[in-house]
């Protein structure tokens, strides 16, 4: 094998490897000797088929296998001999002029991981905003729970349905006067004002009484999940079986007992713990953003552009997925395009911070124990059906890349906790509103590589753009999961709205409740 360096520019390296024909042929001969005893051919005893006939029968296949093996081993030797740490999978290309029985010329391009400079962590200064849960916060949580347990009771037959009431109906949906598939139902409960059904459906039931028959005129949204109903006018023949009025749940001991608890006091205690956990999470988010901003400001070193592009693709795919569920997807995508460069800068920042945190963790002995890894695997396995869980566990344990992806977020958190311990931290009592305002203020910043606290503030934007700024802050707050293996692949996107022809329902992403959440 002969190797010639063809490129040495920044983190990029290029090599030309020449594998001699005799080396490839030697591999073929060795493989022929290995398989000859198993070859069967009419007219010959087992294992006595002449080598030239075996080569004639299997030569092309053996040639291909020998070439692939020779290339793989040559590339690995190149990496080892030159002590190269690939950032991503090397690009390997066999010269177009290659012919069997000739020398193989292979072009290899690889981008290496940089030498991360010694981290500057002695001057880290953080402020920890501490918020104590108040009775008002607990009251709000209790109110939400009772609202979620809202029930309905039958109203007098003369009662006219109002917003907030529930109407039990039978219906037949028609397009162009003909019933359509999935457009018929019986005993369906419709909560007026919930916004769960297509526009106009609920509004036309206001004022209806038991036993009323009505014809509702509606138009399916242009993004309705059933193709043949998108944007089409329809009518629904509706029979009102019953009108029900809401029965408000009271926050008392009986309510707590209906939840499996002993008393309202015990329920409030549990909710207080949940609020404390939520507030601690907000405090940590604020501190982590301060920490990452300071690290980004103090460290600037070249990063592999292949990793940056992989990280950018991941961010962009998630943004495109979210844009597809906006009220105006085209407008959301147009807003994204305006800020493409900003998101690319965020991707570079995330890769740099990821490499820095990884290096910090390795140099300071931060580890994820086997017990912690086992817990991660078992937690992740719970997302699968029972009969698929063991398959997932076996896959994670057999695939180093998959295990590294699962491990990375916990490893990053442990490195962040280590840095929290090294920082000079001051505590300040604050309200929840002050803490959320501090986090939201950071969402207005446009971070670039190496930026610190003297950010350039994004100009005032429309609500849609404000969402984009918030998404940017979320992207900035999470470093790329730096590993020796290639950058992680984009996670599977959330499942799309269920594509069924339930006639009166909007796509899941259009429900107001989802928007509020």
Short mmCIF file of C-alpha atoms in Angstrom, two decimals, residues 15-455:
data_model
loop_
_atom_site.label_atom_id
_atom_site.label_comp_id
_atom_site.label_asym_id
_atom_site.label_seq_id
_atom_site.Cartn_x
_atom_site.Cartn_y
_atom_site.Cartn_z
CA UNK A 15 -4.95 11.09 0.74
CA UNK A 16 -4.45 8.91 -2.30
CA UNK A 17 -3.99 5.23 -1.46
CA UNK A 18 -2.69 2.78 -4.05
CA UNK A 19 -3.40 -0.88 -3.33
CA UNK A 20 -1.25 -3.18 -5.46
CA UNK A 21 -3.03 -5.71 -7.67
CA UNK A 22 -0.89 -8.51 -6.22
CA UNK A 23 -2.18 -7.72 -2.71
CA UNK A 24 -5.79 -7.96 -3.88
CA UNK A 25 -5.03 -11.17 -5.79
CA UNK A 26 -3.39 -12.67 -2.71
CA UNK A 27 -6.60 -12.07 -0.79
CA UNK A 28 -8.57 -13.80 -3.53
CA UNK A 29 -6.25 -16.83 -3.45
CA UNK A 30 -6.58 -17.08 0.33
CA UNK A 31 -10.35 -16.95 0.08
CA UNK A 32 -10.35 -19.58 -2.70
CA UNK A 33 -8.42 -21.98 -0.46
CA UNK A 34 -10.90 -21.31 2.30
CA UNK A 35 -14.05 -22.04 0.29
CA UNK A 36 -12.71 -24.77 -2.03
CA UNK A 37 -13.45 -27.68 0.39
CA UNK A 38 -17.15 -26.64 0.48
CA UNK A 39 -17.66 -26.20 -3.27
CA UNK A 40 -19.86 -28.80 -4.98
CA UNK A 41 -19.80 -29.41 -8.75
CA UNK A 42 -21.19 -32.30 -10.84
CA UNK A 43 -18.45 -34.74 -11.89
CA UNK A 44 -16.14 -33.93 -8.96
CA UNK A 45 -15.91 -35.32 -5.49
CA UNK A 46 -16.60 -32.84 -2.62
CA UNK A 47 -13.54 -30.67 -2.07
CA UNK A 48 -11.84 -31.83 -5.28
CA UNK A 49 -13.07 -29.12 -7.65
CA UNK A 50 -10.00 -27.57 -9.38
CA UNK A 51 -9.07 -24.08 -8.17
CA UNK A 52 -9.34 -22.60 -11.68
CA UNK A 53 -12.99 -23.76 -11.91
CA UNK A 54 -13.76 -22.40 -8.46
CA UNK A 55 -12.24 -19.07 -9.51
CA UNK A 56 -14.30 -19.12 -12.69
CA UNK A 57 -17.51 -19.76 -10.74
CA UNK A 58 -16.93 -17.30 -7.88
CA UNK A 59 -14.17 -15.04 -9.16
CA UNK A 60 -16.23 -11.86 -9.65
CA UNK A 61 -17.77 -12.12 -6.20
CA UNK A 62 -14.44 -12.89 -4.55
CA UNK A 63 -12.82 -10.00 -6.44
CA UNK A 64 -15.42 -7.57 -5.09
CA UNK A 65 -15.12 -8.87 -1.54
CA UNK A 66 -11.32 -8.75 -1.62
CA UNK A 67 -11.35 -5.20 -2.97
CA UNK A 68 -13.79 -3.95 -0.34
CA UNK A 69 -11.84 -5.59 2.49
CA UNK A 70 -8.54 -4.20 1.18
CA UNK A 71 -9.98 -0.68 1.00
CA UNK A 72 -11.49 -0.87 4.51
CA UNK A 73 -8.24 -2.11 6.05
CA UNK A 74 -6.15 0.43 4.13
CA UNK A 75 -8.33 3.35 5.29
CA UNK A 76 -8.19 2.14 8.90
CA UNK A 77 -4.40 1.80 8.69
CA UNK A 78 -4.20 5.32 7.25
CA UNK A 79 -6.17 6.71 10.20
CA UNK A 80 -4.09 4.80 12.75
CA UNK A 81 -0.71 5.62 11.20
CA UNK A 82 -1.48 9.34 10.98
CA UNK A 83 -3.30 9.44 14.35
CA UNK A 84 -6.36 10.98 12.72
CA UNK A 85 -9.59 11.41 14.70
CA UNK A 86 -12.39 11.66 12.14
CA UNK A 87 -15.19 14.07 12.96
CA UNK A 88 -17.51 12.22 10.57
CA UNK A 89 -17.28 9.10 8.42
CA UNK A 90 -14.38 9.55 5.94
CA UNK A 91 -15.25 9.95 2.26
CA UNK A 92 -13.77 7.03 0.31
CA UNK A 93 -13.89 6.87 -3.50
CA UNK A 94 -12.44 4.23 -5.81
CA UNK A 95 -10.86 5.73 -8.93
CA UNK A 96 -13.14 5.43 -11.96
CA UNK A 97 -10.38 3.87 -13.98
CA UNK A 98 -10.09 0.77 -11.81
CA UNK A 99 -10.15 -2.56 -13.64
CA UNK A 100 -10.05 -6.06 -12.09
CA UNK A 101 -6.53 -7.47 -11.88
CA UNK A 102 -5.13 -3.91 -11.77
CA UNK A 103 -3.95 -1.63 -8.97
CA UNK A 104 -6.76 0.07 -6.98
CA UNK A 105 -6.38 3.82 -6.47
CA UNK A 106 -8.56 5.17 -3.64
CA UNK A 107 -9.17 8.84 -2.82
CA UNK A 108 -9.83 9.46 0.90
CA UNK A 109 -11.05 12.73 2.38
CA UNK A 110 -11.51 13.16 6.09
CA UNK A 111 -12.25 16.05 8.43
CA UNK A 112 -10.59 15.66 11.80
CA UNK A 113 -11.59 16.71 15.29
CA UNK A 114 -9.69 19.78 16.46
CA UNK A 115 -7.32 19.97 19.39
CA UNK A 116 -9.53 21.67 21.96
CA UNK A 117 -7.61 24.37 23.87
CA UNK A 118 -7.37 24.23 27.64
CA UNK A 119 -10.73 25.37 28.95
CA UNK A 120 -10.94 28.64 30.86
CA UNK A 121 -13.25 27.86 33.76
CA UNK A 122 -11.67 29.73 36.66
CA UNK A 123 -13.57 32.97 36.01
CA UNK A 124 -17.10 31.56 35.65
CA UNK A 125 -19.61 33.73 37.51
CA UNK A 126 -23.26 32.67 37.73
CA UNK A 127 -26.40 34.03 39.34
CA UNK A 128 -28.92 31.57 40.71
CA UNK A 129 -32.45 32.96 40.82
CA UNK A 130 -34.30 31.10 43.57
CA UNK A 131 -38.08 31.01 43.60
CA UNK A 132 -40.08 29.58 46.49
CA UNK A 133 -43.45 28.01 45.68
CA UNK A 134 -46.34 30.12 46.97
CA UNK A 135 -49.86 29.21 48.03
CA UNK A 136 -51.12 31.01 44.92
CA UNK A 137 -49.06 28.67 42.71
CA UNK A 138 -50.48 25.63 44.51
CA UNK A 139 -54.01 27.07 44.23
CA UNK A 140 -53.49 27.48 40.49
CA UNK A 141 -52.39 23.84 40.16
CA UNK A 142 -55.41 22.64 42.15
CA UNK A 143 -57.72 24.77 39.97
CA UNK A 144 -56.22 23.23 36.83
CA UNK A 145 -56.77 19.75 38.18
CA UNK A 146 -60.40 20.41 39.09
CA UNK A 147 -60.98 21.98 35.67
CA UNK A 148 -59.52 18.89 34.06
CA UNK A 149 -61.95 16.74 36.02
CA UNK A 150 -64.96 18.74 34.83
CA UNK A 151 -68.08 16.62 34.32
CA UNK A 152 -71.50 17.29 32.84
CA UNK A 153 -75.06 16.65 33.97
CA UNK A 154 -78.29 16.51 31.98
CA UNK A 155 -80.03 19.84 31.45
CA UNK A 156 -83.81 20.35 31.22
CA UNK A 157 -85.16 19.57 27.75
CA UNK A 158 -86.05 23.23 27.21
CA UNK A 159 -82.49 24.37 28.00
CA UNK A 160 -80.75 26.00 25.04
CA UNK A 161 -77.13 25.03 24.62
CA UNK A 162 -74.57 27.69 25.52
CA UNK A 163 -70.81 27.97 25.21
CA UNK A 164 -69.30 25.54 27.71
CA UNK A 165 -72.21 23.10 27.50
CA UNK A 166 -71.86 19.61 26.07
CA UNK A 167 -74.19 18.44 23.31
CA UNK A 168 -74.73 14.74 22.51
CA UNK A 169 -75.45 14.35 18.80
CA UNK A 170 -75.94 11.90 15.95
CA UNK A 171 -74.72 13.16 12.59
CA UNK A 172 -74.39 12.35 8.90
CA UNK A 173 -71.83 14.32 6.88
CA UNK A 174 -72.30 14.96 3.17
CA UNK A 175 -70.20 16.41 0.37
CA UNK A 176 -72.05 17.41 -2.79
CA UNK A 177 -75.18 15.91 -1.20
CA UNK A 178 -73.63 12.44 -0.80
CA UNK A 179 -72.53 10.90 2.52
CA UNK A 180 -68.77 10.42 2.71
CA UNK A 181 -66.75 7.68 4.34
CA UNK A 182 -66.21 8.19 8.06
CA UNK A 183 -68.72 11.06 8.16
CA UNK A 184 -71.40 9.31 10.25
CA UNK A 185 -71.54 9.01 14.03
CA UNK A 186 -73.87 8.44 16.94
CA UNK A 187 -73.80 9.65 20.54
CA UNK A 188 -70.84 12.00 19.97
CA UNK A 189 -70.24 14.52 22.78
CA UNK A 190 -69.39 18.03 21.57
CA UNK A 191 -68.19 20.58 24.13
CA UNK A 192 -69.19 23.97 22.74
CA UNK A 193 -66.33 26.45 22.69
CA UNK A 194 -63.63 23.78 22.97
CA UNK A 195 -62.42 24.45 19.41
CA UNK A 196 -61.85 20.75 18.84
CA UNK A 197 -64.01 20.55 15.73
CA UNK A 198 -63.70 22.19 12.32
CA UNK A 199 -64.54 25.92 12.21
CA UNK A 200 -68.24 26.73 12.44
CA UNK A 201 -69.41 23.31 13.62
CA UNK A 202 -69.65 24.09 17.34
CA UNK A 203 -70.93 27.64 16.82
CA UNK A 204 -73.97 26.42 14.88
CA UNK A 205 -75.00 24.19 17.81
CA UNK A 206 -75.29 27.14 20.22
CA UNK A 207 -78.99 27.57 21.05
CA UNK A 208 -79.92 23.97 20.19
CA UNK A 209 -82.27 22.00 22.48
CA UNK A 210 -82.83 18.29 23.03
CA UNK A 211 -84.50 16.60 20.04
CA UNK A 212 -83.67 19.47 17.67
CA UNK A 213 -82.65 18.59 14.12
CA UNK A 214 -80.27 20.92 12.33
CA UNK A 215 -78.28 21.10 9.11
CA UNK A 216 -74.81 22.56 9.65
CA UNK A 217 -72.85 24.13 6.80
CA UNK A 218 -69.08 23.98 7.16
CA UNK A 219 -65.88 24.00 5.11
CA UNK A 220 -63.02 21.62 5.86
CA UNK A 221 -59.65 23.36 6.45
CA UNK A 222 -57.14 23.35 3.60
CA UNK A 223 -54.72 21.33 5.76
CA UNK A 224 -57.28 18.75 6.92
CA UNK A 225 -55.56 15.33 7.20
CA UNK A 226 -58.00 13.56 4.84
CA UNK A 227 -57.00 14.51 1.28
CA UNK A 228 -60.38 14.28 -0.44
CA UNK A 229 -61.96 16.58 2.20
CA UNK A 230 -59.33 19.34 2.18
CA UNK A 231 -60.93 22.74 1.57
CA UNK A 232 -64.30 21.23 0.58
CA UNK A 233 -67.74 22.50 1.61
CA UNK A 234 -69.87 19.99 3.50
CA UNK A 235 -73.15 19.72 5.37
CA UNK A 236 -73.93 17.74 8.51
CA UNK A 237 -77.43 16.52 9.30
CA UNK A 238 -77.44 16.65 13.10
CA UNK A 239 -79.91 15.30 15.65
CA UNK A 240 -79.47 16.67 19.19
CA UNK A 241 -80.08 13.86 21.67
CA UNK A 242 -79.28 15.73 24.86
CA UNK A 243 -77.82 18.98 26.18
CA UNK A 244 -75.64 18.81 29.28
CA UNK A 245 -74.38 21.60 31.50
CA UNK A 246 -70.97 21.56 33.22
CA UNK A 247 -70.82 20.33 36.77
CA UNK A 248 -67.96 22.05 38.51
CA UNK A 249 -65.64 19.88 40.58
CA UNK A 250 -64.88 21.24 44.05
CA UNK A 251 -61.39 21.16 45.51
CA UNK A 252 -62.08 19.33 48.79
CA UNK A 253 -61.19 16.10 50.55
CA UNK A 254 -63.70 14.16 48.45
CA UNK A 255 -62.03 15.39 45.28
CA UNK A 256 -58.63 14.33 46.62
CA UNK A 257 -60.03 10.90 47.55
CA UNK A 258 -61.36 10.51 44.00
CA UNK A 259 -57.72 10.88 42.94
CA UNK A 260 -56.66 8.04 45.27
CA UNK A 261 -55.33 10.32 48.04
CA UNK A 262 -56.34 10.74 51.65
CA UNK A 263 -57.05 14.47 51.78
CA UNK A 264 -56.83 17.80 50.01
CA UNK A 265 -53.81 18.63 52.19
CA UNK A 266 -51.96 15.59 50.84
CA UNK A 267 -52.85 16.60 47.28
CA UNK A 268 -51.53 20.11 47.89
CA UNK A 269 -48.30 18.64 49.28
CA UNK A 270 -47.78 16.57 46.14
CA UNK A 271 -48.50 19.55 43.93
CA UNK A 272 -46.06 21.68 45.92
CA UNK A 273 -43.33 19.14 45.15
CA UNK A 274 -44.17 19.30 41.45
CA UNK A 275 -44.05 23.11 41.49
CA UNK A 276 -40.68 23.05 43.27
CA UNK A 277 -39.34 20.65 40.65
CA UNK A 278 -40.60 22.87 37.84
CA UNK A 279 -39.07 26.01 39.42
CA UNK A 280 -35.76 24.23 39.94
CA UNK A 281 -35.81 23.29 36.27
CA UNK A 282 -36.31 26.93 35.27
CA UNK A 283 -33.50 28.01 37.59
CA UNK A 284 -31.18 25.42 36.06
CA UNK A 285 -32.13 26.51 32.53
CA UNK A 286 -31.24 30.12 33.39
CA UNK A 287 -27.91 29.12 34.96
CA UNK A 288 -27.01 26.79 32.10
CA UNK A 289 -27.57 29.53 29.53
CA UNK A 290 -25.33 31.87 31.52
CA UNK A 291 -22.69 29.14 31.70
CA UNK A 292 -22.78 28.32 27.98
CA UNK A 293 -22.69 31.99 27.02
CA UNK A 294 -19.54 32.50 29.10
CA UNK A 295 -17.88 29.38 27.70
CA UNK A 296 -18.73 30.46 24.15
CA UNK A 297 -17.32 33.95 24.81
CA UNK A 298 -14.04 32.59 26.19
CA UNK A 299 -13.31 29.91 23.60
CA UNK A 300 -12.94 30.18 19.85
CA UNK A 301 -11.36 27.35 17.90
CA UNK A 302 -12.01 25.81 14.47
CA UNK A 303 -14.71 23.16 14.29
CA UNK A 304 -15.37 20.51 11.64
CA UNK A 305 -17.78 21.93 9.07
CA UNK A 306 -19.17 18.45 8.42
CA UNK A 307 -20.36 18.35 12.04
CA UNK A 308 -21.76 21.88 11.72
CA UNK A 309 -23.73 20.91 8.63
CA UNK A 310 -25.06 17.78 10.32
CA UNK A 311 -26.14 19.84 13.34
CA UNK A 312 -27.71 22.51 11.13
CA UNK A 313 -29.64 19.85 9.19
CA UNK A 314 -31.00 18.52 12.47
CA UNK A 315 -32.11 21.98 13.62
CA UNK A 316 -33.61 22.79 10.22
CA UNK A 317 -35.59 19.56 9.98
CA UNK A 318 -37.13 20.20 13.38
CA UNK A 319 -38.01 23.77 12.38
CA UNK A 320 -39.58 22.56 9.13
CA UNK A 321 -41.62 20.01 11.04
CA UNK A 322 -42.88 22.70 13.43
CA UNK A 323 -43.58 25.12 10.56
CA UNK A 324 -45.75 22.50 8.84
CA UNK A 325 -48.07 22.60 11.86
CA UNK A 326 -48.40 26.40 12.01
CA UNK A 327 -51.60 28.14 10.92
CA UNK A 328 -49.73 29.53 7.90
CA UNK A 329 -46.92 27.06 7.06
CA UNK A 330 -45.64 29.11 4.11
CA UNK A 331 -45.27 32.25 6.23
CA UNK A 332 -43.48 30.25 8.93
CA UNK A 333 -41.04 28.83 6.37
CA UNK A 334 -40.43 32.28 4.91
CA UNK A 335 -39.58 33.55 8.39
CA UNK A 336 -37.17 30.64 8.83
CA UNK A 337 -35.40 31.41 5.56
CA UNK A 338 -34.77 34.99 6.68
CA UNK A 339 -32.88 33.63 9.69
CA UNK A 340 -31.08 30.72 8.02
CA UNK A 341 -27.66 32.30 8.65
CA UNK A 342 -28.50 32.81 12.33
CA UNK A 343 -29.45 29.15 12.70
CA UNK A 344 -26.25 28.13 10.92
CA UNK A 345 -24.27 30.20 13.43
CA UNK A 346 -26.19 28.49 16.23
CA UNK A 347 -25.23 25.09 14.79
CA UNK A 348 -21.55 26.10 14.81
CA UNK A 349 -21.85 27.38 18.37
CA UNK A 350 -23.48 24.13 19.48
CA UNK A 351 -20.76 21.99 17.89
CA UNK A 352 -18.01 24.08 19.49
CA UNK A 353 -19.66 23.92 22.91
CA UNK A 354 -20.26 20.20 22.50
CA UNK A 355 -16.60 19.54 21.75
CA UNK A 356 -15.55 21.78 24.63
CA UNK A 357 -17.86 20.07 27.15
CA UNK A 358 -16.76 16.64 25.95
CA UNK A 359 -13.10 17.58 26.38
CA UNK A 360 -13.77 19.09 29.80
CA UNK A 361 -15.54 15.95 30.92
CA UNK A 362 -12.77 13.64 29.74
CA UNK A 363 -10.01 15.71 31.36
CA UNK A 364 -11.86 15.94 34.68
CA UNK A 365 -12.97 12.34 34.98
CA UNK A 366 -16.67 12.89 34.40
CA UNK A 367 -18.27 9.54 33.62
CA UNK A 368 -21.63 7.89 33.15
CA UNK A 369 -21.56 4.73 35.25
CA UNK A 370 -22.80 1.39 33.96
CA UNK A 371 -25.63 1.52 36.49
CA UNK A 372 -26.70 4.94 35.17
CA UNK A 373 -26.46 3.64 31.61
CA UNK A 374 -28.64 0.65 32.48
CA UNK A 375 -31.24 2.99 33.94
CA UNK A 376 -31.19 5.11 30.78
CA UNK A 377 -31.70 2.03 28.62
CA UNK A 378 -34.61 0.77 30.74
CA UNK A 379 -36.28 4.19 30.76
CA UNK A 380 -35.96 4.52 26.99
CA UNK A 381 -37.27 0.98 26.51
CA UNK A 382 -40.53 1.93 28.24
CA UNK A 383 -41.45 3.97 25.15
CA UNK A 384 -41.83 0.74 23.17
CA UNK A 385 -44.45 -1.97 23.25
CA UNK A 386 -43.70 -4.75 25.74
CA UNK A 387 -42.82 -7.27 23.02
CA UNK A 388 -40.36 -4.79 21.43
CA UNK A 389 -38.55 -3.65 24.57
CA UNK A 390 -36.00 -6.45 24.69
CA UNK A 391 -35.20 -5.91 21.00
CA UNK A 392 -34.49 -2.23 21.76
CA UNK A 393 -32.29 -3.13 24.75
CA UNK A 394 -30.30 -5.64 22.67
CA UNK A 395 -29.90 -3.08 19.87
CA UNK A 396 -28.54 -0.40 22.23
CA UNK A 397 -26.08 -2.85 23.77
CA UNK A 398 -24.82 -4.01 20.39
CA UNK A 399 -24.58 -0.63 18.64
CA UNK A 400 -21.96 1.76 20.12
CA UNK A 401 -23.36 4.74 18.18
CA UNK A 402 -26.88 4.22 19.49
CA UNK A 403 -25.56 3.81 23.04
CA UNK A 404 -23.49 7.00 22.67
CA UNK A 405 -26.55 8.97 21.54
CA UNK A 406 -28.54 7.73 24.52
CA UNK A 407 -25.69 8.50 26.90
CA UNK A 408 -24.82 11.97 25.57
CA UNK A 409 -27.54 14.11 27.26
CA UNK A 410 -26.80 12.66 30.72
CA UNK A 411 -23.05 13.06 30.16
CA UNK A 412 -23.59 16.70 29.18
CA UNK A 413 -25.69 17.32 32.31
CA UNK A 414 -22.97 15.83 34.48
CA UNK A 415 -20.33 18.05 32.88
CA UNK A 416 -22.58 21.08 33.40
CA UNK A 417 -23.03 20.11 37.07
CA UNK A 418 -19.24 19.82 37.39
CA UNK A 419 -18.85 23.35 35.98
CA UNK A 420 -21.58 24.66 38.28
CA UNK A 421 -19.39 23.43 41.14
CA UNK A 422 -16.38 25.33 39.77
CA UNK A 423 -18.24 28.61 39.20
CA UNK A 424 -18.60 31.47 41.62
CA UNK A 425 -22.36 31.49 42.24
CA UNK A 426 -24.48 34.09 43.97
CA UNK A 427 -28.07 33.47 45.02
CA UNK A 428 -30.89 35.96 44.63
CA UNK A 429 -34.49 35.52 45.67
CA UNK A 430 -36.87 36.16 42.80
CA UNK A 431 -40.44 35.69 41.74
CA UNK A 432 -41.47 33.21 39.10
CA UNK A 433 -42.29 36.14 36.81
CA UNK A 434 -38.76 37.55 37.21
CA UNK A 435 -37.19 34.16 36.47
CA UNK A 436 -39.33 33.59 33.38
CA UNK A 437 -38.63 37.17 32.22
CA UNK A 438 -34.87 36.55 32.57
CA UNK A 439 -35.13 33.42 30.43
CA UNK A 440 -37.38 35.14 27.90
CA UNK A 441 -34.96 38.07 27.66
CA UNK A 442 -32.26 35.62 26.56
CA UNK A 443 -34.59 34.38 23.82
CA UNK A 444 -34.30 37.79 22.13
CA UNK A 445 -30.55 37.39 21.66
CA UNK A 446 -28.98 36.31 18.42
CA UNK A 447 -25.94 34.27 19.40
CA UNK A 448 -23.04 33.70 17.09
CA UNK A 449 -19.84 31.73 17.49
CA UNK A 450 -17.91 32.99 20.50
CA UNK A 451 -20.58 35.43 21.62
CA UNK A 452 -20.84 36.49 25.25
CA UNK A 453 -23.27 38.58 27.26
CA UNK A 454 -22.91 41.68 25.11
CA UNK A 455 -25.34 40.23 22.56
#
